[in-house]
């Protein structure tokens, strides 16, 4: 028997695994209790061929939603593990504001099933340096690290930079959001060599209005990326939009 095994069992008794949503004791780390699991809405096809917004029924593999018909996105789709709701919000807030960094791996495990085929590089949505100094970490970078560890796809948290602090986008209309993030992101020196003709997975915790993802995707594609697919923990759907 390994010498550390008894100590590990004692640690499990003293600090048993708890549900990431409500804190109830569960069988293993990163598992949700039955009640919280039942409140999560897992997302996937059928969805819009361009932005991956979920459809209520299968409209065919090439079906496009009305929003993408009016304004095709700069990115190549948004893949979210779950719809934004009570439990998804709780996990995101625990990571972002309570320093519960283990929640990043919880998110990454759920997101892994939607990892795009042919993904070549994981790039987390960057925070401005002032935000990192106050929070102590970039939650998107922690999630990207978890995804990289599980999938083997490399992650680069320095390739994309937020060079301008941006206001909270909640409450702003589409034009206001686009204006707020205009010029906020840039590439690190030498980034184009890593981006050229590659499929990039842009990683974030929550996809809300899409303004940040659009701005990042445009910068990455101007840098030479062939495809930019957003992958996140939770997506705010139109009928649950944040005001």
JSON list of C-alpha atoms in Angstrom, two decimals:
[
{"chain": "A", "resi": 1, "resn": "UNK", "atom": "CA", "xyz": [0.00, 0.00, 0.00]},
{"chain": "A", "resi": 2, "resn": "UNK", "atom": "CA", "xyz": [1.28, 3.48, -0.85]},
{"chain": "A", "resi": 3, "resn": "UNK", "atom": "CA", "xyz": [2.44, 5.36, 2.25]},
{"chain": "A", "resi": 4, "resn": "UNK", "atom": "CA", "xyz": [0.24, 8.35, 1.45]},
{"chain": "A", "resi": 5, "resn": "UNK", "atom": "CA", "xyz": [-2.97, 6.37, 0.95]},
{"chain": "A", "resi": 6, "resn": "UNK", "atom": "CA", "xyz": [-4.08, 6.43, 4.63]},
{"chain": "A", "resi": 7, "resn": "UNK", "atom": "CA", "xyz": [-3.43, 10.18, 4.75]},
{"chain": "A", "resi": 8, "resn": "UNK", "atom": "CA", "xyz": [-5.52, 10.66, 1.61]},
{"chain": "A", "resi": 9, "resn": "UNK", "atom": "CA", "xyz": [-8.41, 8.74, 3.19]},
{"chain": "A", "resi": 10, "resn": "UNK", "atom": "CA", "xyz": [-8.18, 10.88, 6.32]},
{"chain": "A", "resi": 11, "resn": "UNK", "atom": "CA", "xyz": [-8.22, 14.02, 4.17]},
{"chain": "A", "resi": 12, "resn": "UNK", "atom": "CA", "xyz": [-11.34, 12.76, 2.38]},
{"chain": "A", "resi": 13, "resn": "UNK", "atom": "CA", "xyz": [-13.05, 12.24, 5.73]},
{"chain": "A", "resi": 14, "resn": "UNK", "atom": "CA", "xyz": [-12.05, 15.67, 7.01]},
{"chain": "A", "resi": 15, "resn": "UNK", "atom": "CA", "xyz": [-12.71, 17.48, 3.73]},
{"chain": "A", "resi": 16, "resn": "UNK", "atom": "CA", "xyz": [-15.20, 15.39, 1.76]},
{"chain": "A", "resi": 17, "resn": "UNK", "atom": "CA", "xyz": [-15.97, 16.27, -1.88]},
{"chain": "A", "resi": 18, "resn": "UNK", "atom": "CA", "xyz": [-18.78, 18.78, -2.18]},
{"chain": "A", "resi": 19, "resn": "UNK", "atom": "CA", "xyz": [-21.18, 19.72, -4.94]},
{"chain": "A", "resi": 20, "resn": "UNK", "atom": "CA", "xyz": [-19.82, 22.73, -6.89]},
{"chain": "A", "resi": 21, "resn": "UNK", "atom": "CA", "xyz": [-23.32, 24.18, -6.97]},
{"chain": "A", "resi": 22, "resn": "UNK", "atom": "CA", "xyz": [-24.69, 23.95, -3.43]},
{"chain": "A", "resi": 23, "resn": "UNK", "atom": "CA", "xyz": [-21.91, 22.50, -1.29]},
{"chain": "A", "resi": 24, "resn": "UNK", "atom": "CA", "xyz": [-23.70, 19.23, -0.49]},
{"chain": "A", "resi": 25, "resn": "UNK", "atom": "CA", "xyz": [-21.38, 16.26, 0.15]},
{"chain": "A", "resi": 26, "resn": "UNK", "atom": "CA", "xyz": [-21.04, 14.14, -3.01]},
{"chain": "A", "resi": 27, "resn": "UNK", "atom": "CA", "xyz": [-19.21, 10.98, -4.11]},
{"chain": "A", "resi": 28, "resn": "UNK", "atom": "CA", "xyz": [-16.26, 12.63, -5.88]},
{"chain": "A", "resi": 29, "resn": "UNK", "atom": "CA", "xyz": [-14.69, 15.96, -6.67]},
{"chain": "A", "resi": 30, "resn": "UNK", "atom": "CA", "xyz": [-16.31, 18.04, -9.43]},
{"chain": "A", "resi": 31, "resn": "UNK", "atom": "CA", "xyz": [-19.56, 16.07, -9.31]},
{"chain": "A", "resi": 32, "resn": "UNK", "atom": "CA", "xyz": [-22.90, 17.77, -8.79]},
{"chain": "A", "resi": 33, "resn": "UNK", "atom": "CA", "xyz": [-25.57, 16.51, -6.44]},
{"chain": "A", "resi": 34, "resn": "UNK", "atom": "CA", "xyz": [-28.74, 15.15, -8.02]},
{"chain": "A", "resi": 35, "resn": "UNK", "atom": "CA", "xyz": [-30.69, 18.35, -7.31]},
{"chain": "A", "resi": 36, "resn": "UNK", "atom": "CA", "xyz": [-28.12, 20.69, -8.90]},
{"chain": "A", "resi": 37, "resn": "UNK", "atom": "CA", "xyz": [-27.50, 18.30, -11.80]},
{"chain": "A", "resi": 38, "resn": "UNK", "atom": "CA", "xyz": [-31.21, 18.36, -12.55]},
{"chain": "A", "resi": 39, "resn": "UNK", "atom": "CA", "xyz": [-31.17, 22.16, -12.74]},
{"chain": "A", "resi": 40, "resn": "UNK", "atom": "CA", "xyz": [-28.36, 22.29, -15.30]},
{"chain": "A", "resi": 41, "resn": "UNK", "atom": "CA", "xyz": [-29.37, 22.54, -18.95]},
{"chain": "A", "resi": 42, "resn": "UNK", "atom": "CA", "xyz": [-26.64, 20.98, -21.05]},
{"chain": "A", "resi": 43, "resn": "UNK", "atom": "CA", "xyz": [-26.28, 22.46, -24.53]},
{"chain": "A", "resi": 44, "resn": "UNK", "atom": "CA", "xyz": [-25.42, 20.89, -27.88]},
{"chain": "A", "resi": 45, "resn": "UNK", "atom": "CA", "xyz": [-26.91, 20.21, -31.32]},
{"chain": "A", "resi": 46, "resn": "UNK", "atom": "CA", "xyz": [-29.29, 20.95, -32.88]},
{"chain": "A", "resi": 47, "resn": "UNK", "atom": "CA", "xyz": [-27.96, 24.48, -33.15]},
{"chain": "A", "resi": 48, "resn": "UNK", "atom": "CA", "xyz": [-27.31, 27.34, -35.58]},
{"chain": "A", "resi": 49, "resn": "UNK", "atom": "CA", "xyz": [-24.62, 26.39, -38.09]},
{"chain": "A", "resi": 50, "resn": "UNK", "atom": "CA", "xyz": [-22.80, 29.70, -37.52]},
{"chain": "A", "resi": 51, "resn": "UNK", "atom": "CA", "xyz": [-23.13, 30.77, -33.88]},
{"chain": "A", "resi": 52, "resn": "UNK", "atom": "CA", "xyz": [-24.30, 27.46, -32.33]},
{"chain": "A", "resi": 53, "resn": "UNK", "atom": "CA", "xyz": [-27.28, 29.05, -30.61]},
{"chain": "A", "resi": 54, "resn": "UNK", "atom": "CA", "xyz": [-29.48, 26.06, -29.65]},
{"chain": "A", "resi": 55, "resn": "UNK", "atom": "CA", "xyz": [-32.61, 25.26, -31.67]},
{"chain": "A", "resi": 56, "resn": "UNK", "atom": "CA", "xyz": [-35.74, 23.74, -30.17]},
{"chain": "A", "resi": 57, "resn": "UNK", "atom": "CA", "xyz": [-35.78, 21.15, -32.96]},
{"chain": "A", "resi": 58, "resn": "UNK", "atom": "CA", "xyz": [-33.50, 19.96, -35.75]},
{"chain": "A", "resi": 59, "resn": "UNK", "atom": "CA", "xyz": [-33.72, 22.34, -38.72]},
{"chain": "A", "resi": 60, "resn": "UNK", "atom": "CA", "xyz": [-30.92, 20.67, -40.66]},
{"chain": "A", "resi": 61, "resn": "UNK", "atom": "CA", "xyz": [-27.16, 20.89, -40.40]},
{"chain": "A", "resi": 62, "resn": "UNK", "atom": "CA", "xyz": [-26.94, 24.10, -42.46]},
{"chain": "A", "resi": 63, "resn": "UNK", "atom": "CA", "xyz": [-29.73, 26.01, -40.71]},
{"chain": "A", "resi": 64, "resn": "UNK", "atom": "CA", "xyz": [-28.78, 29.52, -39.56]},
{"chain": "A", "resi": 65, "resn": "UNK", "atom": "CA", "xyz": [-30.53, 31.63, -36.94]},
{"chain": "A", "resi": 66, "resn": "UNK", "atom": "CA", "xyz": [-32.05, 35.01, -37.76]},
{"chain": "A", "resi": 67, "resn": "UNK", "atom": "CA", "xyz": [-29.34, 36.98, -35.95]},
{"chain": "A", "resi": 68, "resn": "UNK", "atom": "CA", "xyz": [-26.57, 35.36, -38.01]},
{"chain": "A", "resi": 69, "resn": "UNK", "atom": "CA", "xyz": [-28.51, 35.97, -41.22]},
{"chain": "A", "resi": 70, "resn": "UNK", "atom": "CA", "xyz": [-28.59, 39.69, -40.38]},
{"chain": "A", "resi": 71, "resn": "UNK", "atom": "CA", "xyz": [-25.00, 39.93, -39.14]},
{"chain": "A", "resi": 72, "resn": "UNK", "atom": "CA", "xyz": [-22.72, 36.90, -39.58]},
{"chain": "A", "resi": 73, "resn": "UNK", "atom": "CA", "xyz": [-20.31, 36.64, -36.62]},
{"chain": "A", "resi": 74, "resn": "UNK", "atom": "CA", "xyz": [-16.56, 37.03, -36.89]},
{"chain": "A", "resi": 75, "resn": "UNK", "atom": "CA", "xyz": [-16.07, 33.77, -34.97]},
{"chain": "A", "resi": 76, "resn": "UNK", "atom": "CA", "xyz": [-16.88, 30.23, -36.11]},
{"chain": "A", "resi": 77, "resn": "UNK", "atom": "CA", "xyz": [-19.36, 29.29, -33.42]},
{"chain": "A", "resi": 78, "resn": "UNK", "atom": "CA", "xyz": [-19.92, 29.40, -29.67]},
{"chain": "A", "resi": 79, "resn": "UNK", "atom": "CA", "xyz": [-19.92, 26.12, -27.77]},
{"chain": "A", "resi": 80, "resn": "UNK", "atom": "CA", "xyz": [-21.20, 26.28, -24.20]},
{"chain": "A", "resi": 81, "resn": "UNK", "atom": "CA", "xyz": [-21.44, 23.38, -21.78]},
{"chain": "A", "resi": 82, "resn": "UNK", "atom": "CA", "xyz": [-24.62, 24.65, -20.11]},
{"chain": "A", "resi": 83, "resn": "UNK", "atom": "CA", "xyz": [-27.20, 27.41, -20.33]},
{"chain": "A", "resi": 84, "resn": "UNK", "atom": "CA", "xyz": [-26.74, 30.23, -17.85]},
{"chain": "A", "resi": 85, "resn": "UNK", "atom": "CA", "xyz": [-29.02, 29.65, -14.89]},
{"chain": "A", "resi": 86, "resn": "UNK", "atom": "CA", "xyz": [-29.07, 29.36, -11.11]},
{"chain": "A", "resi": 87, "resn": "UNK", "atom": "CA", "xyz": [-26.44, 26.62, -10.73]},
{"chain": "A", "resi": 88, "resn": "UNK", "atom": "CA", "xyz": [-24.25, 27.70, -13.66]},
{"chain": "A", "resi": 89, "resn": "UNK", "atom": "CA", "xyz": [-24.20, 31.23, -12.23]},
{"chain": "A", "resi": 90, "resn": "UNK", "atom": "CA", "xyz": [-23.31, 29.96, -8.75]},
{"chain": "A", "resi": 91, "resn": "UNK", "atom": "CA", "xyz": [-20.29, 28.02, -10.03]},
{"chain": "A", "resi": 92, "resn": "UNK", "atom": "CA", "xyz": [-19.08, 30.96, -12.14]},
{"chain": "A", "resi": 93, "resn": "UNK", "atom": "CA", "xyz": [-19.36, 33.41, -9.24]},
{"chain": "A", "resi": 94, "resn": "UNK", "atom": "CA", "xyz": [-17.56, 31.05, -6.85]},
{"chain": "A", "resi": 95, "resn": "UNK", "atom": "CA", "xyz": [-14.62, 30.94, -9.23]},
{"chain": "A", "resi": 96, "resn": "UNK", "atom": "CA", "xyz": [-14.57, 34.61, -10.18]},
{"chain": "A", "resi": 97, "resn": "UNK", "atom": "CA", "xyz": [-15.28, 36.33, -6.87]},
{"chain": "A", "resi": 98, "resn": "UNK", "atom": "CA", "xyz": [-14.76, 33.77, -4.10]},
{"chain": "A", "resi": 99, "resn": "UNK", "atom": "CA", "xyz": [-11.44, 32.39, -5.28]},
{"chain": "A", "resi": 100, "resn": "UNK", "atom": "CA", "xyz": [-12.75, 28.82, -5.53]},
{"chain": "A", "resi": 101, "resn": "UNK", "atom": "CA", "xyz": [-10.23, 27.93, -8.23]},
{"chain": "A", "resi": 102, "resn": "UNK", "atom": "CA", "xyz": [-11.21, 24.24, -8.24]},
{"chain": "A", "resi": 103, "resn": "UNK", "atom": "CA", "xyz": [-14.39, 25.37, -10.02]},
{"chain": "A", "resi": 104, "resn": "UNK", "atom": "CA", "xyz": [-12.23, 26.01, -13.11]},
{"chain": "A", "resi": 105, "resn": "UNK", "atom": "CA", "xyz": [-11.59, 22.27, -13.42]},
{"chain": "A", "resi": 106, "resn": "UNK", "atom": "CA", "xyz": [-15.28, 21.56, -12.84]},
{"chain": "A", "resi": 107, "resn": "UNK", "atom": "CA", "xyz": [-16.09, 23.83, -15.78]},
{"chain": "A", "resi": 108, "resn": "UNK", "atom": "CA", "xyz": [-13.31, 22.41, -17.94]},
{"chain": "A", "resi": 109, "resn": "UNK", "atom": "CA", "xyz": [-14.57, 18.85, -17.42]},
{"chain": "A", "resi": 110, "resn": "UNK", "atom": "CA", "xyz": [-18.05, 19.81, -18.59]},
{"chain": "A", "resi": 111, "resn": "UNK", "atom": "CA", "xyz": [-16.68, 21.81, -21.52]},
{"chain": "A", "resi": 112, "resn": "UNK", "atom": "CA", "xyz": [-14.38, 19.04, -22.72]},
{"chain": "A", "resi": 113, "resn": "UNK", "atom": "CA", "xyz": [-17.18, 17.14, -24.48]},
{"chain": "A", "resi": 114, "resn": "UNK", "atom": "CA", "xyz": [-17.56, 20.10, -26.87]},
{"chain": "A", "resi": 115, "resn": "UNK", "atom": "CA", "xyz": [-13.88, 20.50, -27.74]},
{"chain": "A", "resi": 116, "resn": "UNK", "atom": "CA", "xyz": [-13.82, 21.12, -31.52]},
{"chain": "A", "resi": 117, "resn": "UNK", "atom": "CA", "xyz": [-12.19, 18.54, -33.75]},
{"chain": "A", "resi": 118, "resn": "UNK", "atom": "CA", "xyz": [-8.90, 19.82, -35.08]},
{"chain": "A", "resi": 119, "resn": "UNK", "atom": "CA", "xyz": [-8.38, 22.29, -32.24]},
{"chain": "A", "resi": 120, "resn": "UNK", "atom": "CA", "xyz": [-4.74, 23.38, -32.26]},
{"chain": "A", "resi": 121, "resn": "UNK", "atom": "CA", "xyz": [-4.42, 26.07, -29.60]},
{"chain": "A", "resi": 122, "resn": "UNK", "atom": "CA", "xyz": [-6.42, 27.22, -26.57]},
{"chain": "A", "resi": 123, "resn": "UNK", "atom": "CA", "xyz": [-6.44, 30.98, -25.98]},
{"chain": "A", "resi": 124, "resn": "UNK", "atom": "CA", "xyz": [-8.21, 32.34, -22.88]},
{"chain": "A", "resi": 125, "resn": "UNK", "atom": "CA", "xyz": [-10.05, 35.66, -23.06]},
{"chain": "A", "resi": 126, "resn": "UNK", "atom": "CA", "xyz": [-7.60, 38.00, -21.30]},
{"chain": "A", "resi": 127, "resn": "UNK", "atom": "CA", "xyz": [-8.22, 40.30, -18.35]},
{"chain": "A", "resi": 128, "resn": "UNK", "atom": "CA", "xyz": [-6.74, 43.76, -18.05]},
{"chain": "A", "resi": 129, "resn": "UNK", "atom": "CA", "xyz": [-3.71, 43.83, -15.77]},
{"chain": "A", "resi": 130, "resn": "UNK", "atom": "CA", "xyz": [-5.55, 45.94, -13.18]},
{"chain": "A", "resi": 131, "resn": "UNK", "atom": "CA", "xyz": [-8.28, 43.28, -12.93]},
{"chain": "A", "resi": 132, "resn": "UNK", "atom": "CA", "xyz": [-5.71, 40.49, -12.54]},
{"chain": "A", "resi": 133, "resn": "UNK", "atom": "CA", "xyz": [-3.92, 42.41, -9.80]},
{"chain": "A", "resi": 134, "resn": "UNK", "atom": "CA", "xyz": [-7.16, 42.89, -7.87]},
{"chain": "A", "resi": 135, "resn": "UNK", "atom": "CA", "xyz": [-8.50, 39.36, -8.40]},
{"chain": "A", "resi": 136, "resn": "UNK", "atom": "CA", "xyz": [-5.22, 37.49, -8.40]},
{"chain": "A", "resi": 137, "resn": "UNK", "atom": "CA", "xyz": [-5.95, 35.33, -11.45]},
{"chain": "A", "resi": 138, "resn": "UNK", "atom": "CA", "xyz": [-7.70, 35.15, -14.81]},
{"chain": "A", "resi": 139, "resn": "UNK", "atom": "CA", "xyz": [-10.55, 32.65, -14.53]},
{"chain": "A", "resi": 140, "resn": "UNK", "atom": "CA", "xyz": [-10.50, 31.96, -18.29]},
{"chain": "A", "resi": 141, "resn": "UNK", "atom": "CA", "xyz": [-6.82, 31.07, -18.11]},
{"chain": "A", "resi": 142, "resn": "UNK", "atom": "CA", "xyz": [-7.48, 28.60, -15.28]},
{"chain": "A", "resi": 143, "resn": "UNK", "atom": "CA", "xyz": [-10.23, 26.95, -17.33]},
{"chain": "A", "resi": 144, "resn": "UNK", "atom": "CA", "xyz": [-7.98, 26.81, -20.40]},
{"chain": "A", "resi": 145, "resn": "UNK", "atom": "CA", "xyz": [-5.30, 25.11, -18.31]},
{"chain": "A", "resi": 146, "resn": "UNK", "atom": "CA", "xyz": [-7.82, 22.46, -17.21]},
{"chain": "A", "resi": 147, "resn": "UNK", "atom": "CA", "xyz": [-8.92, 21.90, -20.78]},
{"chain": "A", "resi": 148, "resn": "UNK", "atom": "CA", "xyz": [-5.32, 21.62, -21.95]},
{"chain": "A", "resi": 149, "resn": "UNK", "atom": "CA", "xyz": [-4.48, 19.09, -19.25]},
{"chain": "A", "resi": 150, "resn": "UNK", "atom": "CA", "xyz": [-7.45, 16.91, -20.21]},
{"chain": "A", "resi": 151, "resn": "UNK", "atom": "CA", "xyz": [-7.21, 17.21, -24.01]},
{"chain": "A", "resi": 152, "resn": "UNK", "atom": "CA", "xyz": [-3.51, 17.66, -24.72]},
{"chain": "A", "resi": 153, "resn": "UNK", "atom": "CA", "xyz": [-4.24, 20.79, -26.77]},
{"chain": "A", "resi": 154, "resn": "UNK", "atom": "CA", "xyz": [-1.71, 23.46, -25.75]},
{"chain": "A", "resi": 155, "resn": "UNK", "atom": "CA", "xyz": [-2.85, 26.69, -24.12]},
{"chain": "A", "resi": 156, "resn": "UNK", "atom": "CA", "xyz": [-1.25, 30.14, -24.42]},
{"chain": "A", "resi": 157, "resn": "UNK", "atom": "CA", "xyz": [-2.43, 32.74, -21.92]},
{"chain": "A", "resi": 158, "resn": "UNK", "atom": "CA", "xyz": [-0.03, 35.40, -23.20]},
{"chain": "A", "resi": 159, "resn": "UNK", "atom": "CA", "xyz": [-0.85, 35.39, -26.91]},
{"chain": "A", "resi": 160, "resn": "UNK", "atom": "CA", "xyz": [-3.92, 37.66, -26.65]},
{"chain": "A", "resi": 161, "resn": "UNK", "atom": "CA", "xyz": [-3.83, 40.74, -24.42]},
{"chain": "A", "resi": 162, "resn": "UNK", "atom": "CA", "xyz": [-6.41, 43.18, -23.07]},
{"chain": "A", "resi": 163, "resn": "UNK", "atom": "CA", "xyz": [-4.69, 46.53, -23.49]},
{"chain": "A", "resi": 164, "resn": "UNK", "atom": "CA", "xyz": [-7.64, 48.72, -22.49]},
{"chain": "A", "resi": 165, "resn": "UNK", "atom": "CA", "xyz": [-9.75, 48.42, -19.37]},
{"chain": "A", "resi": 166, "resn": "UNK", "atom": "CA", "xyz": [-13.41, 48.02, -20.33]},
{"chain": "A", "resi": 167, "resn": "UNK", "atom": "CA", "xyz": [-16.55, 48.89, -18.36]},
{"chain": "A", "resi": 168, "resn": "UNK", "atom": "CA", "xyz": [-19.17, 46.35, -17.32]},
{"chain": "A", "resi": 169, "resn": "UNK", "atom": "CA", "xyz": [-21.14, 45.60, -20.49]},
{"chain": "A", "resi": 170, "resn": "UNK", "atom": "CA", "xyz": [-24.37, 44.68, -18.71]},
{"chain": "A", "resi": 171, "resn": "UNK", "atom": "CA", "xyz": [-27.09, 47.21, -19.52]},
{"chain": "A", "resi": 172, "resn": "UNK", "atom": "CA", "xyz": [-25.40, 48.47, -22.69]},
{"chain": "A", "resi": 173, "resn": "UNK", "atom": "CA", "xyz": [-27.05, 47.97, -26.08]},
{"chain": "A", "resi": 174, "resn": "UNK", "atom": "CA", "xyz": [-25.27, 46.25, -28.99]},
{"chain": "A", "resi": 175, "resn": "UNK", "atom": "CA", "xyz": [-23.65, 49.47, -30.20]},
{"chain": "A", "resi": 176, "resn": "UNK", "atom": "CA", "xyz": [-22.56, 50.44, -26.70]},
{"chain": "A", "resi": 177, "resn": "UNK", "atom": "CA", "xyz": [-21.01, 47.02, -26.12]},
{"chain": "A", "resi": 178, "resn": "UNK", "atom": "CA", "xyz": [-19.16, 47.07, -29.42]},
{"chain": "A", "resi": 179, "resn": "UNK", "atom": "CA", "xyz": [-17.86, 50.57, -28.67]},
{"chain": "A", "resi": 180, "resn": "UNK", "atom": "CA", "xyz": [-16.75, 49.56, -25.18]},
{"chain": "A", "resi": 181, "resn": "UNK", "atom": "CA", "xyz": [-14.52, 46.72, -26.43]},
{"chain": "A", "resi": 182, "resn": "UNK", "atom": "CA", "xyz": [-13.24, 48.46, -29.57]},
{"chain": "A", "resi": 183, "resn": "UNK", "atom": "CA", "xyz": [-9.45, 48.48, -29.46]},
{"chain": "A", "resi": 184, "resn": "UNK", "atom": "CA", "xyz": [-9.39, 46.62, -26.16]},
{"chain": "A", "resi": 185, "resn": "UNK", "atom": "CA", "xyz": [-7.44, 43.59, -27.41]},
{"chain": "A", "resi": 186, "resn": "UNK", "atom": "CA", "xyz": [-4.15, 43.10, -29.19]},
{"chain": "A", "resi": 187, "resn": "UNK", "atom": "CA", "xyz": [-1.69, 40.32, -29.99]},
{"chain": "A", "resi": 188, "resn": "UNK", "atom": "CA", "xyz": [1.60, 39.75, -28.23]},
{"chain": "A", "resi": 189, "resn": "UNK", "atom": "CA", "xyz": [4.79, 40.13, -30.30]},
{"chain": "A", "resi": 190, "resn": "UNK", "atom": "CA", "xyz": [5.37, 37.05, -32.42]},
{"chain": "A", "resi": 191, "resn": "UNK", "atom": "CA", "xyz": [1.78, 35.84, -32.02]},
{"chain": "A", "resi": 192, "resn": "UNK", "atom": "CA", "xyz": [1.14, 35.68, -35.75]},
{"chain": "A", "resi": 193, "resn": "UNK", "atom": "CA", "xyz": [3.59, 32.81, -36.11]},
{"chain": "A", "resi": 194, "resn": "UNK", "atom": "CA", "xyz": [1.50, 30.75, -33.67]},
{"chain": "A", "resi": 195, "resn": "UNK", "atom": "CA", "xyz": [-1.82, 31.73, -35.23]},
{"chain": "A", "resi": 196, "resn": "UNK", "atom": "CA", "xyz": [-1.16, 31.31, -38.94]},
{"chain": "A", "resi": 197, "resn": "UNK", "atom": "CA", "xyz": [-3.74, 28.99, -40.54]},
{"chain": "A", "resi": 198, "resn": "UNK", "atom": "CA", "xyz": [-4.59, 27.35, -37.22]},
{"chain": "A", "resi": 199, "resn": "UNK", "atom": "CA", "xyz": [-7.87, 26.47, -35.49]},
{"chain": "A", "resi": 200, "resn": "UNK", "atom": "CA", "xyz": [-8.03, 28.48, -32.27]},
{"chain": "A", "resi": 201, "resn": "UNK", "atom": "CA", "xyz": [-10.34, 27.77, -29.34]},
{"chain": "A", "resi": 202, "resn": "UNK", "atom": "CA", "xyz": [-11.12, 30.97, -27.45]},
{"chain": "A", "resi": 203, "resn": "UNK", "atom": "CA", "xyz": [-11.90, 30.05, -23.83]},
{"chain": "A", "resi": 204, "resn": "UNK", "atom": "CA", "xyz": [-14.11, 31.97, -21.39]},
{"chain": "A", "resi": 205, "resn": "UNK", "atom": "CA", "xyz": [-16.36, 31.32, -18.41]},
{"chain": "A", "resi": 206, "resn": "UNK", "atom": "CA", "xyz": [-19.64, 32.96, -19.49]},
{"chain": "A", "resi": 207, "resn": "UNK", "atom": "CA", "xyz": [-20.82, 34.06, -22.93]},
{"chain": "A", "resi": 208, "resn": "UNK", "atom": "CA", "xyz": [-23.31, 36.91, -22.51]},
{"chain": "A", "resi": 209, "resn": "UNK", "atom": "CA", "xyz": [-23.78, 39.43, -25.31]},
{"chain": "A", "resi": 210, "resn": "UNK", "atom": "CA", "xyz": [-20.99, 38.20, -27.56]},
{"chain": "A", "resi": 211, "resn": "UNK", "atom": "CA", "xyz": [-19.25, 41.59, -27.83]},
{"chain": "A", "resi": 212, "resn": "UNK", "atom": "CA", "xyz": [-16.07, 40.43, -26.12]},
{"chain": "A", "resi": 213, "resn": "UNK", "atom": "CA", "xyz": [-15.88, 37.20, -28.12]},
{"chain": "A", "resi": 214, "resn": "UNK", "atom": "CA", "xyz": [-16.45, 39.07, -31.37]},
{"chain": "A", "resi": 215, "resn": "UNK", "atom": "CA", "xyz": [-13.69, 41.57, -30.59]},
{"chain": "A", "resi": 216, "resn": "UNK", "atom": "CA", "xyz": [-11.23, 38.80, -29.67]},
{"chain": "A", "resi": 217, "resn": "UNK", "atom": "CA", "xyz": [-12.11, 36.72, -32.73]},
{"chain": "A", "resi": 218, "resn": "UNK", "atom": "CA", "xyz": [-11.50, 39.66, -35.05]},
{"chain": "A", "resi": 219, "resn": "UNK", "atom": "CA", "xyz": [-8.05, 40.28, -33.59]},
{"chain": "A", "resi": 220, "resn": "UNK", "atom": "CA", "xyz": [-7.14, 36.58, -33.79]},
{"chain": "A", "resi": 221, "resn": "UNK", "atom": "CA", "xyz": [-8.29, 36.31, -37.40]},
{"chain": "A", "resi": 222, "resn": "UNK", "atom": "CA", "xyz": [-6.45, 39.47, -38.39]},
{"chain": "A", "resi": 223, "resn": "UNK", "atom": "CA", "xyz": [-3.43, 37.75, -36.91]},
{"chain": "A", "resi": 224, "resn": "UNK", "atom": "CA", "xyz": [-3.85, 34.82, -39.31]},
{"chain": "A", "resi": 225, "resn": "UNK", "atom": "CA", "xyz": [-6.06, 32.31, -37.49]},
{"chain": "A", "resi": 226, "resn": "UNK", "atom": "CA", "xyz": [-8.05, 30.17, -39.90]},
{"chain": "A", "resi": 227, "resn": "UNK", "atom": "CA", "xyz": [-10.91, 29.48, -37.45]},
{"chain": "A", "resi": 228, "resn": "UNK", "atom": "CA", "xyz": [-11.83, 30.84, -34.03]},
{"chain": "A", "resi": 229, "resn": "UNK", "atom": "CA", "xyz": [-14.33, 28.82, -32.01]},
{"chain": "A", "resi": 230, "resn": "UNK", "atom": "CA", "xyz": [-15.50, 30.07, -28.63]},
{"chain": "A", "resi": 231, "resn": "UNK", "atom": "CA", "xyz": [-15.76, 27.49, -25.85]},
{"chain": "A", "resi": 232, "resn": "UNK", "atom": "CA", "xyz": [-17.27, 28.47, -22.50]},
{"chain": "A", "resi": 233, "resn": "UNK", "atom": "CA", "xyz": [-18.91, 27.11, -19.38]},
{"chain": "A", "resi": 234, "resn": "UNK", "atom": "CA", "xyz": [-22.28, 28.86, -19.66]},
{"chain": "A", "resi": 235, "resn": "UNK", "atom": "CA", "xyz": [-24.18, 30.79, -22.30]},
{"chain": "A", "resi": 236, "resn": "UNK", "atom": "CA", "xyz": [-26.86, 33.38, -21.65]},
{"chain": "A", "resi": 237, "resn": "UNK", "atom": "CA", "xyz": [-29.69, 32.56, -24.01]},
{"chain": "A", "resi": 238, "resn": "UNK", "atom": "CA", "xyz": [-31.94, 35.25, -25.42]},
{"chain": "A", "resi": 239, "resn": "UNK", "atom": "CA", "xyz": [-34.92, 34.32, -23.27]},
{"chain": "A", "resi": 240, "resn": "UNK", "atom": "CA", "xyz": [-32.70, 34.48, -20.16]},
{"chain": "A", "resi": 241, "resn": "UNK", "atom": "CA", "xyz": [-30.74, 37.58, -21.19]},
{"chain": "A", "resi": 242, "resn": "UNK", "atom": "CA", "xyz": [-29.05, 39.62, -18.47]},
{"chain": "A", "resi": 243, "resn": "UNK", "atom": "CA", "xyz": [-30.28, 43.21, -18.23]}
]
